[in-house]
Coordinates of C-alpha atoms in Angstrom, one line a residue:
X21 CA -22.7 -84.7 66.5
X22 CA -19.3 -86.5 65.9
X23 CA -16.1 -84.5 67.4
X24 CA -13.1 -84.8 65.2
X25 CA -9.6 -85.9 67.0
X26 CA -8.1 -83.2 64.7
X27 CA -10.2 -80.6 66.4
X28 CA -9.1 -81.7 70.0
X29 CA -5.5 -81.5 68.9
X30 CA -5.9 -78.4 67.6
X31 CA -7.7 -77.0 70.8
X32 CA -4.4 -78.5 72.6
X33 CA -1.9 -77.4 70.0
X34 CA -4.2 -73.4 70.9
X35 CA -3.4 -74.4 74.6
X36 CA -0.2 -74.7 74.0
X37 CA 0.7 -72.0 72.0
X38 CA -1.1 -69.2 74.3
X39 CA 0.8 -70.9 77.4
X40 CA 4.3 -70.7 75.7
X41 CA 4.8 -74.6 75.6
X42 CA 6.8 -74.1 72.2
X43 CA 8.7 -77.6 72.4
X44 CA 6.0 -79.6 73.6
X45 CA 3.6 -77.8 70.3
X46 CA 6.3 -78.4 67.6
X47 CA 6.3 -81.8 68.8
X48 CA 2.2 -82.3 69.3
X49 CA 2.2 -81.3 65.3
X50 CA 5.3 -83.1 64.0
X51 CA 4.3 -86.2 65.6
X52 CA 0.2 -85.7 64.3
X53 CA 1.3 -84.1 61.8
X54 CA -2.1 -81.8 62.4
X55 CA -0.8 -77.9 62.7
X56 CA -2.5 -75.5 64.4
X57 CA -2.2 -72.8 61.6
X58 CA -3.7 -69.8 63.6
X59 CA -2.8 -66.6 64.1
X60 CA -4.2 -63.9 66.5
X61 CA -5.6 -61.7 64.1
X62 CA -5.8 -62.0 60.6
X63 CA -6.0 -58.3 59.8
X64 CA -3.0 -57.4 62.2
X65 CA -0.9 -59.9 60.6
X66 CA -1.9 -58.8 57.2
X67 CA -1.6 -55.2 58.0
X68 CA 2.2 -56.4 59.7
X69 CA 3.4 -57.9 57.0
X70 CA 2.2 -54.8 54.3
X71 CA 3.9 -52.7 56.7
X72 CA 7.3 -54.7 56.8
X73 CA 6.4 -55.8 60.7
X74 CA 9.3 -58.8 60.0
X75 CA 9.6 -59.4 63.2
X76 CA 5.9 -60.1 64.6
X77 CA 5.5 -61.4 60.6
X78 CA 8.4 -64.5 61.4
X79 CA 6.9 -65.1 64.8
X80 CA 3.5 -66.1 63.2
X81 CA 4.7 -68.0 60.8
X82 CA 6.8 -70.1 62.3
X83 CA 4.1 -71.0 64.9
X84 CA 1.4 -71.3 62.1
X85 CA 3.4 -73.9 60.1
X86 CA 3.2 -72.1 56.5
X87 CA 4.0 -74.5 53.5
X88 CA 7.7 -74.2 52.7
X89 CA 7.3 -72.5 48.8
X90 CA 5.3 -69.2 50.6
X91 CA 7.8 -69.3 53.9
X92 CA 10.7 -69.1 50.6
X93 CA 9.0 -66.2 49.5
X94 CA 8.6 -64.5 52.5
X95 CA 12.1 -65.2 53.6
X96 CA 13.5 -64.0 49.8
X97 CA 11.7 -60.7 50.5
X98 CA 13.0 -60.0 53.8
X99 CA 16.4 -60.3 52.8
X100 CA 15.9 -58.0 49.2
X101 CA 14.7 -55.5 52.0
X102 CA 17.4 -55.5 54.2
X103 CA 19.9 -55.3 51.2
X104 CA 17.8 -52.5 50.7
X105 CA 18.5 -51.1 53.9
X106 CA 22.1 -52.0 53.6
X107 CA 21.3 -54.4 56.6
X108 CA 23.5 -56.7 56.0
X109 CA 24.3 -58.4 59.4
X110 CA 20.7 -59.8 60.2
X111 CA 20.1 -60.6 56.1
X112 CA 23.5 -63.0 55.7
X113 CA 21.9 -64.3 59.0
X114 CA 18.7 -65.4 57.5
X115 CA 20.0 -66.3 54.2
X116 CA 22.5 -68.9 55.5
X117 CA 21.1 -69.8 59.0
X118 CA 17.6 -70.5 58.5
X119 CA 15.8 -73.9 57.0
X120 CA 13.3 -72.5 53.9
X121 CA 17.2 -70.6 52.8
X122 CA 18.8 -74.2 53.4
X123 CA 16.0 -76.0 50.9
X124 CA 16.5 -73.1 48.4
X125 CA 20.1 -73.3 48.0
X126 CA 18.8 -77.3 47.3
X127 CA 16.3 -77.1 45.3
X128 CA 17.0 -73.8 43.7
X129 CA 20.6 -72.6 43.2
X130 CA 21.1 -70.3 41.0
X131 CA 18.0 -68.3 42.8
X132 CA 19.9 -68.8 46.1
X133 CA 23.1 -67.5 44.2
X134 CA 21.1 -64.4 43.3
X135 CA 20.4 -63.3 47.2
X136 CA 24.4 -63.9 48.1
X137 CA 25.6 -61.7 45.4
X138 CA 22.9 -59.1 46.1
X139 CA 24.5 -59.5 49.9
X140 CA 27.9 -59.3 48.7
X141 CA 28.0 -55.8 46.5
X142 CA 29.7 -53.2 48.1
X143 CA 28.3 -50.5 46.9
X144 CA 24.5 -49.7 47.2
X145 CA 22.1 -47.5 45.6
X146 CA 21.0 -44.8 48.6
X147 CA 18.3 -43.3 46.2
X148 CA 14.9 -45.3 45.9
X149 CA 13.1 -44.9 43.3
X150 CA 9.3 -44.6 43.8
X151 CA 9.3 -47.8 41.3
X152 CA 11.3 -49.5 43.4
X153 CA 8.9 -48.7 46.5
X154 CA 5.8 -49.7 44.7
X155 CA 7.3 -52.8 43.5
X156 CA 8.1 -53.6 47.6
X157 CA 4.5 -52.8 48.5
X158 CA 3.0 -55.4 45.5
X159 CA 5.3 -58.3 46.5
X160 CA 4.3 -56.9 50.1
X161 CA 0.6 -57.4 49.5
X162 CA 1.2 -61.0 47.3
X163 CA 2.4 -62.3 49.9
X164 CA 0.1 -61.0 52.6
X165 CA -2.6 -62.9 50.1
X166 CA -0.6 -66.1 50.1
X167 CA 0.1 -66.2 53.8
X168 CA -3.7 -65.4 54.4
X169 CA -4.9 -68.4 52.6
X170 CA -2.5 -70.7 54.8
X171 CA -3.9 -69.4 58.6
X172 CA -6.8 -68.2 60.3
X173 CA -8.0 -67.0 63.5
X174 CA -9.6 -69.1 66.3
X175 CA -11.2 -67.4 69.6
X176 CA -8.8 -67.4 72.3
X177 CA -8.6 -70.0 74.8
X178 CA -11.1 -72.2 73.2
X179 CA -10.1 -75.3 75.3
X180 CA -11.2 -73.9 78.6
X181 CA -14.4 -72.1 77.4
X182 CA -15.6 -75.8 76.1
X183 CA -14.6 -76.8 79.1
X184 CA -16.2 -74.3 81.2
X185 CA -19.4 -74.2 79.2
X186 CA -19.4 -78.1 80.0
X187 CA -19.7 -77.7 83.5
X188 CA -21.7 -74.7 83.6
X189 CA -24.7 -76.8 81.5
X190 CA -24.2 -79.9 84.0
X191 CA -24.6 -77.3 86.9
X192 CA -27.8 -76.0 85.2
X193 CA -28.9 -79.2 84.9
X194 CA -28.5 -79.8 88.7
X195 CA -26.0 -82.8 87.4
X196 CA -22.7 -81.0 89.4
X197 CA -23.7 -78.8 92.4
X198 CA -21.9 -75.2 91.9
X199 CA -19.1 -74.2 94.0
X200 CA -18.1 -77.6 94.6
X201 CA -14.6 -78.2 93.7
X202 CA -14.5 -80.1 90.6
X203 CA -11.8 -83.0 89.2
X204 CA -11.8 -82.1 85.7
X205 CA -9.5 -85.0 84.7
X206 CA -11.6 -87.5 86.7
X207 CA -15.0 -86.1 85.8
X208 CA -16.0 -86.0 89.1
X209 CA -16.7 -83.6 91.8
X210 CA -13.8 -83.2 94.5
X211 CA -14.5 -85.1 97.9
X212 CA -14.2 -82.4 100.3
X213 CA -12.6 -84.3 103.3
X214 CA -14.2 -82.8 106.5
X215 CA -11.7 -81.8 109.0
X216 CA -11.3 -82.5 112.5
X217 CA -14.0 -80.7 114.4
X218 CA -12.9 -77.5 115.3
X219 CA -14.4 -74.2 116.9
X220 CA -15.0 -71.4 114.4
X221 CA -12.3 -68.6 115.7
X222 CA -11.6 -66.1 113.3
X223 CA -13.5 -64.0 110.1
X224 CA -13.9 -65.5 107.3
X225 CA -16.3 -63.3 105.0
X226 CA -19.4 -61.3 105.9
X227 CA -22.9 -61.1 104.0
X228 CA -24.0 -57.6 104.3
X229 CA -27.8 -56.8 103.4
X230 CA -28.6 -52.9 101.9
X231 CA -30.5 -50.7 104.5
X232 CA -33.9 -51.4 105.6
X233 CA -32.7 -55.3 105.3
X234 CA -31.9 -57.6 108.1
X235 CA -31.8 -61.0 108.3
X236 CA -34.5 -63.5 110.2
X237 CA -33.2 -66.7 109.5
X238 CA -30.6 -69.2 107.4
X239 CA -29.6 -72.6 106.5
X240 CA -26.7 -74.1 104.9
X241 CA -27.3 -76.8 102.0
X242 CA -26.8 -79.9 103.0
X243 CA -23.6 -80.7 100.6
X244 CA -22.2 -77.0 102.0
X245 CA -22.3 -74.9 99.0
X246 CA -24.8 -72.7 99.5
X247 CA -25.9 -70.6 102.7
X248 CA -29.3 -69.6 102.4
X249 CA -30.8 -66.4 104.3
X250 CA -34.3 -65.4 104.7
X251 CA -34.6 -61.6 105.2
X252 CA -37.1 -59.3 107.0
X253 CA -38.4 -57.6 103.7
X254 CA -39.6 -61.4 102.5
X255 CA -36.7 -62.5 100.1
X256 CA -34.9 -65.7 100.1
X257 CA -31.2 -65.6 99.0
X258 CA -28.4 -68.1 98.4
X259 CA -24.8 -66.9 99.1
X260 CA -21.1 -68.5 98.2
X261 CA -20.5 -69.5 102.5
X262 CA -16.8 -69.0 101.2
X263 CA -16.3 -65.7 99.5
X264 CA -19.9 -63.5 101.1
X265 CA -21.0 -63.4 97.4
X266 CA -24.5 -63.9 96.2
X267 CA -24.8 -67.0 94.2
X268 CA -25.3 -65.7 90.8
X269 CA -24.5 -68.5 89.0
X270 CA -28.0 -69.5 89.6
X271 CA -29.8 -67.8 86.3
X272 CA -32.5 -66.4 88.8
X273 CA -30.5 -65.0 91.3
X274 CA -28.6 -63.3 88.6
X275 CA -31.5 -61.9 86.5
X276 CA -33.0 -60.6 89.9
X277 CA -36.0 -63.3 90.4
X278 CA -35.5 -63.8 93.7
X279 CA -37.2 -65.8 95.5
X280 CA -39.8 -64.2 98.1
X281 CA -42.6 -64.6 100.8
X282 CA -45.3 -62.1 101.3
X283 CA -44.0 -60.9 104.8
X284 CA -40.7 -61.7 106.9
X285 CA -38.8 -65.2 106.6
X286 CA -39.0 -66.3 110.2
X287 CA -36.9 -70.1 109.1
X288 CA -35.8 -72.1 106.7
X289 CA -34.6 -75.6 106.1
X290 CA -33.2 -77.3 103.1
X291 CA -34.2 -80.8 101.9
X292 CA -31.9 -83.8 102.5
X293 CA -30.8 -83.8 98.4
X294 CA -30.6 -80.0 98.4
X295 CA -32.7 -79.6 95.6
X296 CA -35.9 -78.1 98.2
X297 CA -35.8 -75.2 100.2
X298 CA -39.0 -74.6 103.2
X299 CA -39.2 -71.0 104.1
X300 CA -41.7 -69.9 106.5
X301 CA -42.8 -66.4 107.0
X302 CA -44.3 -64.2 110.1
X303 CA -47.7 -64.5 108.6
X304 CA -47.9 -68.1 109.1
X305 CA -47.8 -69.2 105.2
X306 CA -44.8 -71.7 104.3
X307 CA -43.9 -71.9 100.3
X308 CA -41.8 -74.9 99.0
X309 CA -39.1 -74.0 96.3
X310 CA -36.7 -75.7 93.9
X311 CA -33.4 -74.3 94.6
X312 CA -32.1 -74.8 91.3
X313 CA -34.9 -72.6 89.6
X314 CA -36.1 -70.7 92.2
X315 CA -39.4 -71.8 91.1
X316 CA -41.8 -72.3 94.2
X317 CA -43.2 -75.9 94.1
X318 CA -46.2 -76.0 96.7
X319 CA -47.7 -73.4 99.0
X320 CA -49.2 -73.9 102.6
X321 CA -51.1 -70.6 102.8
X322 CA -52.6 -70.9 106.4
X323 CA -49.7 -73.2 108.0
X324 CA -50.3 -71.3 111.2
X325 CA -52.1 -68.8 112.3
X326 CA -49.2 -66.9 113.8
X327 CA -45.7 -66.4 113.0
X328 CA -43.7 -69.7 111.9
X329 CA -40.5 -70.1 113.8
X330 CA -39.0 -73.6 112.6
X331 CA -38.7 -76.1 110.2
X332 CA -37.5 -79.2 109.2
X333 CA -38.0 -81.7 106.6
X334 CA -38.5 -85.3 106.8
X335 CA -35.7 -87.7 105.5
X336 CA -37.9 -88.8 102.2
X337 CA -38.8 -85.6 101.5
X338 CA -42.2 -86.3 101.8
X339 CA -42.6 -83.9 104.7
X340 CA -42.4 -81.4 106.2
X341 CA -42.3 -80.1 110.0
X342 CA -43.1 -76.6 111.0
X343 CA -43.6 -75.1 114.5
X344 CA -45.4 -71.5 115.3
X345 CA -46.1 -68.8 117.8
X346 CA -49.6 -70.1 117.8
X347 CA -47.9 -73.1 120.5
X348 CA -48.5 -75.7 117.8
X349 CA -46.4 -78.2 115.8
X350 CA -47.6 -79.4 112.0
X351 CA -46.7 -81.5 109.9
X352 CA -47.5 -81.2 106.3
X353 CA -47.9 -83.3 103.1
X354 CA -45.5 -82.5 100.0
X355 CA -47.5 -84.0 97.6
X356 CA -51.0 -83.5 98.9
X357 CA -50.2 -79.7 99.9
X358 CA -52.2 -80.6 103.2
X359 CA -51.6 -80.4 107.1
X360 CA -51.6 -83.8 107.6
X361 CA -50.6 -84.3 111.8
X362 CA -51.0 -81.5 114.2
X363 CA -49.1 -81.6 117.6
X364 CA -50.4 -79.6 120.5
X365 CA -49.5 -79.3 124.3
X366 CA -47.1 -76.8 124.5
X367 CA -48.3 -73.8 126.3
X368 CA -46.5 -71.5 124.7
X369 CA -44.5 -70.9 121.4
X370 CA -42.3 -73.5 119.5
X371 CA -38.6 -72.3 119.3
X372 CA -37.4 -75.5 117.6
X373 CA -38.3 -78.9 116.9
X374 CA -36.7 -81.8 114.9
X375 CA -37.0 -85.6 113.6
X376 CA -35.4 -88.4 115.2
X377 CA -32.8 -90.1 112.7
X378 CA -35.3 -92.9 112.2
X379 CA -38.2 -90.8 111.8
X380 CA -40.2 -92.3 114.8
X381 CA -39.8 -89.3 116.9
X382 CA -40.5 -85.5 117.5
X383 CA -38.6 -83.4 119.5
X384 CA -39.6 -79.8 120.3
X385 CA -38.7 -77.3 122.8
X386 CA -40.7 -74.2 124.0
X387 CA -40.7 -70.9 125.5
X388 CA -43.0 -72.8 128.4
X389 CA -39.4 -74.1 129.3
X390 CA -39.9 -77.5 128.2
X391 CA -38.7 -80.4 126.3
X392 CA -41.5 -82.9 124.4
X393 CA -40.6 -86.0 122.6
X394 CA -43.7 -86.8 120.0
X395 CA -44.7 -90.3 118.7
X396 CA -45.0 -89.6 115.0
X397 CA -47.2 -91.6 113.9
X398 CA -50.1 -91.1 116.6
X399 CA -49.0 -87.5 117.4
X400 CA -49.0 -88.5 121.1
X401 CA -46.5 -86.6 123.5
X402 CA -44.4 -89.5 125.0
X403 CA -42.2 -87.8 127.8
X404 CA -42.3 -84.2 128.7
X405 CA -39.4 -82.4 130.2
X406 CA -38.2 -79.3 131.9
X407 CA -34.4 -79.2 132.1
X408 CA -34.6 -76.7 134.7
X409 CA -37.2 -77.5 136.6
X410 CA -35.0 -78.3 140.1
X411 CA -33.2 -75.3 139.7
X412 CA -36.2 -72.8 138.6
X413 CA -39.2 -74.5 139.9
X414 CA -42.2 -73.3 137.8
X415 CA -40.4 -70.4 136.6
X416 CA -38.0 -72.7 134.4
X417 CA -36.3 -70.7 131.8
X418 CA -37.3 -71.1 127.9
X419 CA -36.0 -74.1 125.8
X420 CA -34.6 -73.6 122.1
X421 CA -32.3 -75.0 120.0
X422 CA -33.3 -79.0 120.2
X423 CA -30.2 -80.4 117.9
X424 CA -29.5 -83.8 116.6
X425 CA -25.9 -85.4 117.4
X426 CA -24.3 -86.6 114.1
X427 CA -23.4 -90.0 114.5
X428 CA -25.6 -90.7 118.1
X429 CA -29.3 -91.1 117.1
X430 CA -30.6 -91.6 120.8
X431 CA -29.5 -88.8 121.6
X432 CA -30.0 -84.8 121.1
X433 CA -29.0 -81.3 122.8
X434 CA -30.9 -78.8 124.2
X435 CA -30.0 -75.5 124.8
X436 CA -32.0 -73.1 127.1
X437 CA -32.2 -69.6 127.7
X438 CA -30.0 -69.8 130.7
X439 CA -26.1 -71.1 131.1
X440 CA -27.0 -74.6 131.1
X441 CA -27.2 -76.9 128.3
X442 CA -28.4 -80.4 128.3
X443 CA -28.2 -83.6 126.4
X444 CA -30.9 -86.0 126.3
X445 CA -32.1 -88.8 125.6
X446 CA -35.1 -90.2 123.4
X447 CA -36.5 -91.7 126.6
X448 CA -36.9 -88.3 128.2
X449 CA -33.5 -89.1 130.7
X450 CA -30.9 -86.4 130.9
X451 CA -27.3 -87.7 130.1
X452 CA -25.4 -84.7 130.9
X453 CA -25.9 -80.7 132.2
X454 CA -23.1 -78.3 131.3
X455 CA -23.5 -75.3 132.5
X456 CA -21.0 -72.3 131.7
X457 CA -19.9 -69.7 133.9
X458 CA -21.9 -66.3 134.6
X459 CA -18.9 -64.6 133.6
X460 CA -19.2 -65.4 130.2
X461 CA -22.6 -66.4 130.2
X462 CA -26.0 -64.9 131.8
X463 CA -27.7 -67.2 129.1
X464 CA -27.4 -68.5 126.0
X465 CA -29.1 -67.3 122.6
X466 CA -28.7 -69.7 120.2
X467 CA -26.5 -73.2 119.5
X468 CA -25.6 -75.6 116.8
X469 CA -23.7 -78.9 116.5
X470 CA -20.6 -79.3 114.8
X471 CA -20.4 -81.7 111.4
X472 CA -18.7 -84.6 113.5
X473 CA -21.1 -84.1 116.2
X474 CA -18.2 -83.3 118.5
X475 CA -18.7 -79.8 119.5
X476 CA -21.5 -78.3 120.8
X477 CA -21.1 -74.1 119.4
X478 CA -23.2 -71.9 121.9
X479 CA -23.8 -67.8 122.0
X480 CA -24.5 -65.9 124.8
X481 CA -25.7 -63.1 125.9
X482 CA -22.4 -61.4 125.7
X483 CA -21.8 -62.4 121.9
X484 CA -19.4 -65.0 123.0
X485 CA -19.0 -68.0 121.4
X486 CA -18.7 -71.2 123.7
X487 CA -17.1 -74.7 122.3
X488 CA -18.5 -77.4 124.3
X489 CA -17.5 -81.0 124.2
X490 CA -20.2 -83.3 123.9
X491 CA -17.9 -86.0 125.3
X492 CA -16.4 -84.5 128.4
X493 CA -17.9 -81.5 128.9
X494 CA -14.9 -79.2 128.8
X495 CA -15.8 -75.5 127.8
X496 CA -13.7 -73.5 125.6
X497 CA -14.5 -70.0 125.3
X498 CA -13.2 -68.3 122.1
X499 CA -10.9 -65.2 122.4
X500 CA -12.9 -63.3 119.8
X501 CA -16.6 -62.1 120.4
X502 CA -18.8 -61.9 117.4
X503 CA -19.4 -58.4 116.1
X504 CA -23.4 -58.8 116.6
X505 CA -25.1 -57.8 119.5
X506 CA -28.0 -60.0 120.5
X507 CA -27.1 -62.7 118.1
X508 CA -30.6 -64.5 116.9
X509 CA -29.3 -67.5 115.2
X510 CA -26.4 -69.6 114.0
X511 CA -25.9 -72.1 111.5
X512 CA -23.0 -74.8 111.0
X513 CA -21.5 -76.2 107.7
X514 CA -22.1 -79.3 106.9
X515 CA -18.8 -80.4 106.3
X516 CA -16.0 -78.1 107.0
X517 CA -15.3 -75.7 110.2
X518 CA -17.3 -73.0 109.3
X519 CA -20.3 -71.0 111.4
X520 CA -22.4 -68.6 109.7
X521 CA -24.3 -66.0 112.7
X522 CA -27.1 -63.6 112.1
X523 CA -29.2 -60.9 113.8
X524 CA -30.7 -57.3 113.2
X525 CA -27.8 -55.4 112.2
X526 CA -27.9 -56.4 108.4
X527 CA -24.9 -58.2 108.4
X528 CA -24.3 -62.1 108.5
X529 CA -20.4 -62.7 109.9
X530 CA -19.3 -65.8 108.7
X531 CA -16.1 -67.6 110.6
X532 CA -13.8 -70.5 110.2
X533 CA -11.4 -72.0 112.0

């Protein structure tokens, strides 16, 4: 399919008539010489001119470029009618002021001479005859015919819908990822810069889920523009993080072919490209699904044989890691559909676990209150540790949250449920114990890292969010508490300041900084 240069000029010259940029489209055609020759509507500009609409008649025209014989004609009868009218003012006004008038008094003299004299009587006839009216209404409708064959109509703002029906088909085709900010003149999608790593203060937008819903987990995409939520009647949904709204540019969002596990979504985890989404479900079953389609692409039916309560996929994509109440760690094969490594040792459930950055490593944490670090490849627990264990003895308080540090591979947080949080290393040694005061913090509920991996974010007890440098150690307490009670989980955005929060009052409050 060849696209004519006339067309694109035309679809500029439309542009520019519909944004009032009259200079700029008198100049597009004179120097193309291509004219746009549209009007809105064909039958209101018919029905204007059979009506004598001169006004809104002159307008058109002189946008639509009308060959200079027919803009005569229509100029001739204007004035014959306003003689008629013994309007004299605005007819001596056309006849000697405007450019078809100028080329008639040129080219046709003695025609021209006719419309002065007509202008200059002094007396007129008050009394129309219905001759006279009926001879108005044919040179009325000749005209309408003539002007009709010059113009036509085009839909309006044709530019932008091409445009917009461009980048719709490339999002369908997973070619540009939707709500991204895109460079139209540079065909590219917008770089969003990510800012200086800030703590999350203030409300951005909040997801709210009908009655008899709650949320169980979330995850954002990894390039930010989605927030994914798993909910406690089994359906998987991805929301605009920016606005609260549900992503219904995605075709089976919007038809309502959601996808949906058999029993409540206990966690989730994108892919590294985005294009998978892991959800695991109370009854132990895990399903694989293609964001973009919302087609599911494998199923792991008897992943555990309790509730699974984290996941995480492997930097390939070829795996994926998932941890359940039943105390056990997996790890299954995309392709093969298979458990193919099984980690046990903790003596109770798995709250979180994770893959070092090169893929060597397991890290887990439990409710027995300890930290394991896993060889990957022979499943063997290399170093066992309980954070807490000097100040709790046997009693030490349950682990959660293991998170990697962007930009420090040998090292990761953990969080416990207590006011201490630790950051170890891949050798089992712990770098550094921050622990928050009682005040603020009987112990915390859940934590994430910030994009830069300079912030450590950290809910309590209280709903109060705690900023932590990973550097230093400095705590920051923000001024605002998050409306939940008993906050269950919170996720980070990839790239800008932005923390999503969750728990069982059907609503997911979603701050920025």
């Amino acid at each position: 399919m060849n696209i004519e240069s006339a067309d694109v000029i035309r679809l500029i010259e439309q542009f520019l008539k519909e944004h009032n940029l009259h200079s700029t489209l008198e100049a597009l055609q004179t120097e193309t010489g291509i004219s746009l020759n549209t009007v809105d509507n064909t039958v209101s500009f018919k029905d204007d001119i059979v009506k004598g609409n001169w006004d809104a008649v002159l307008a058109s025209v002189e946008q639509a470029h009308v060959p200079q014989a027919k803009r005569i004609d229509l100029y001739e009868q204007i004035i014959t009618e306003l003689a008629d009218l013994h309007d004299i003012s605005p007819a001596r006004a056309l006849l000697r002021q405007t450019e078809p008038m100028e080329l008639m008094r040129s080219a046709q003299p003695d025609r021209y001479l006719r419309l002065e004299q007509l202008l200059s009587r002094t007396s007129f006839d008050s009394a129309r005859s219905p001759q006279h009216t009926a001879r108005n209404e044919s040179r009325r409708l000749k005209i309408a015919e003539q002007l009709l064959a010059e113009v036509c109509t085009a839909p309006a703002s044709r530019l932008l819908t091409l445009l917009g029906h461009s980048i719709k088909w490339q999002q369908l085709q997973g070619i540009l990822s939707p709500n991204v900010p895109y460079d139209l003149f540079f065909g590219r999608a917008q770089m969003i810069a990510p800012a200086e790593d800030k703590a999350p203060c203030k409300l951005l937008t909040t997801i709210k889920f009908p009655k008899k819903q709650c949320p169980n987990s979330l995850a954002f995409s990894p390039d930010g523009a989605y927030l994914a939520t798993g909910s406690a009647d089994g359906f998987i949904e991805l929301w605009n993080p920016t606005t609260g709204k549900i992503a219904d540019e995605l075709k089976y969002q919007a038809d309502g072919a959601l996808m949906m596990m058999e029993d409540a979504v206990t966690a989730l985890a994108f892919s590294y490209n985005g294009e998978m989404i892991c959800s695991g479900a109370k009854d132990g079953k895990l399903k694989v699904w293609r964001s973009k389609t919302g087609s599911c692409a494998k199923r792991f039916p008897a992943a555990h044989s309790q509730g699974v309560t984290c996941l995480a996929f492997s930097r390939d994509h070829s795996q994926i890691l998932s941890g359940g109440h039943d105390n056990v760690l997996r790890i299954h094969g995309l392709k093969s559909a298979k458990m193919l490594k099984e980690l046990r040792g903790h003596s109770a459930s798995v709250t979180s676990a994770i893959f070092s950055e090169d893929m060597a490593n397991i890290i887990s944490t439990s409710d027995d209150g300890s930290v394991r670090i896993w060889d990957t490849s022979t499943t063997n627990c290399i170093h066992t540790v309980v954070p807490d264990s000097e100040k709790h003895g046997l009693s030490a308080p349950a682990t959660h949250s293991a998170l990697a540090i962007p930009g420090s591979p040998s090292e990761f947080v953990v969080c416990t449920k207590s006011p201490s949080i630790y950051i170890l290393a891949m050798d089992g040694s712990v770098r550094k114990s921050i622990t928050v005061d009682k005040k603020s913090c009987n112990e915390f509920l859940t934590a994430a890292v910030t994009p830069h991996g300079k912030h450590i974010l950290a809910v309590s007890d209280m709903s109060i969010l705690h900023c932590i440098d990973i550097t230093s150690g400095n705590v920051d307490i923000v001024s605002n508490k998050i409306p939940n009670n008993d906050v269950i989980g919170i996720a980070c955005h990839p790239v800008l300041n932005i923390a999503a929060f969750f728990s069982n009052d059907r609503r997911v409050p979603i701050w920025t900084a």
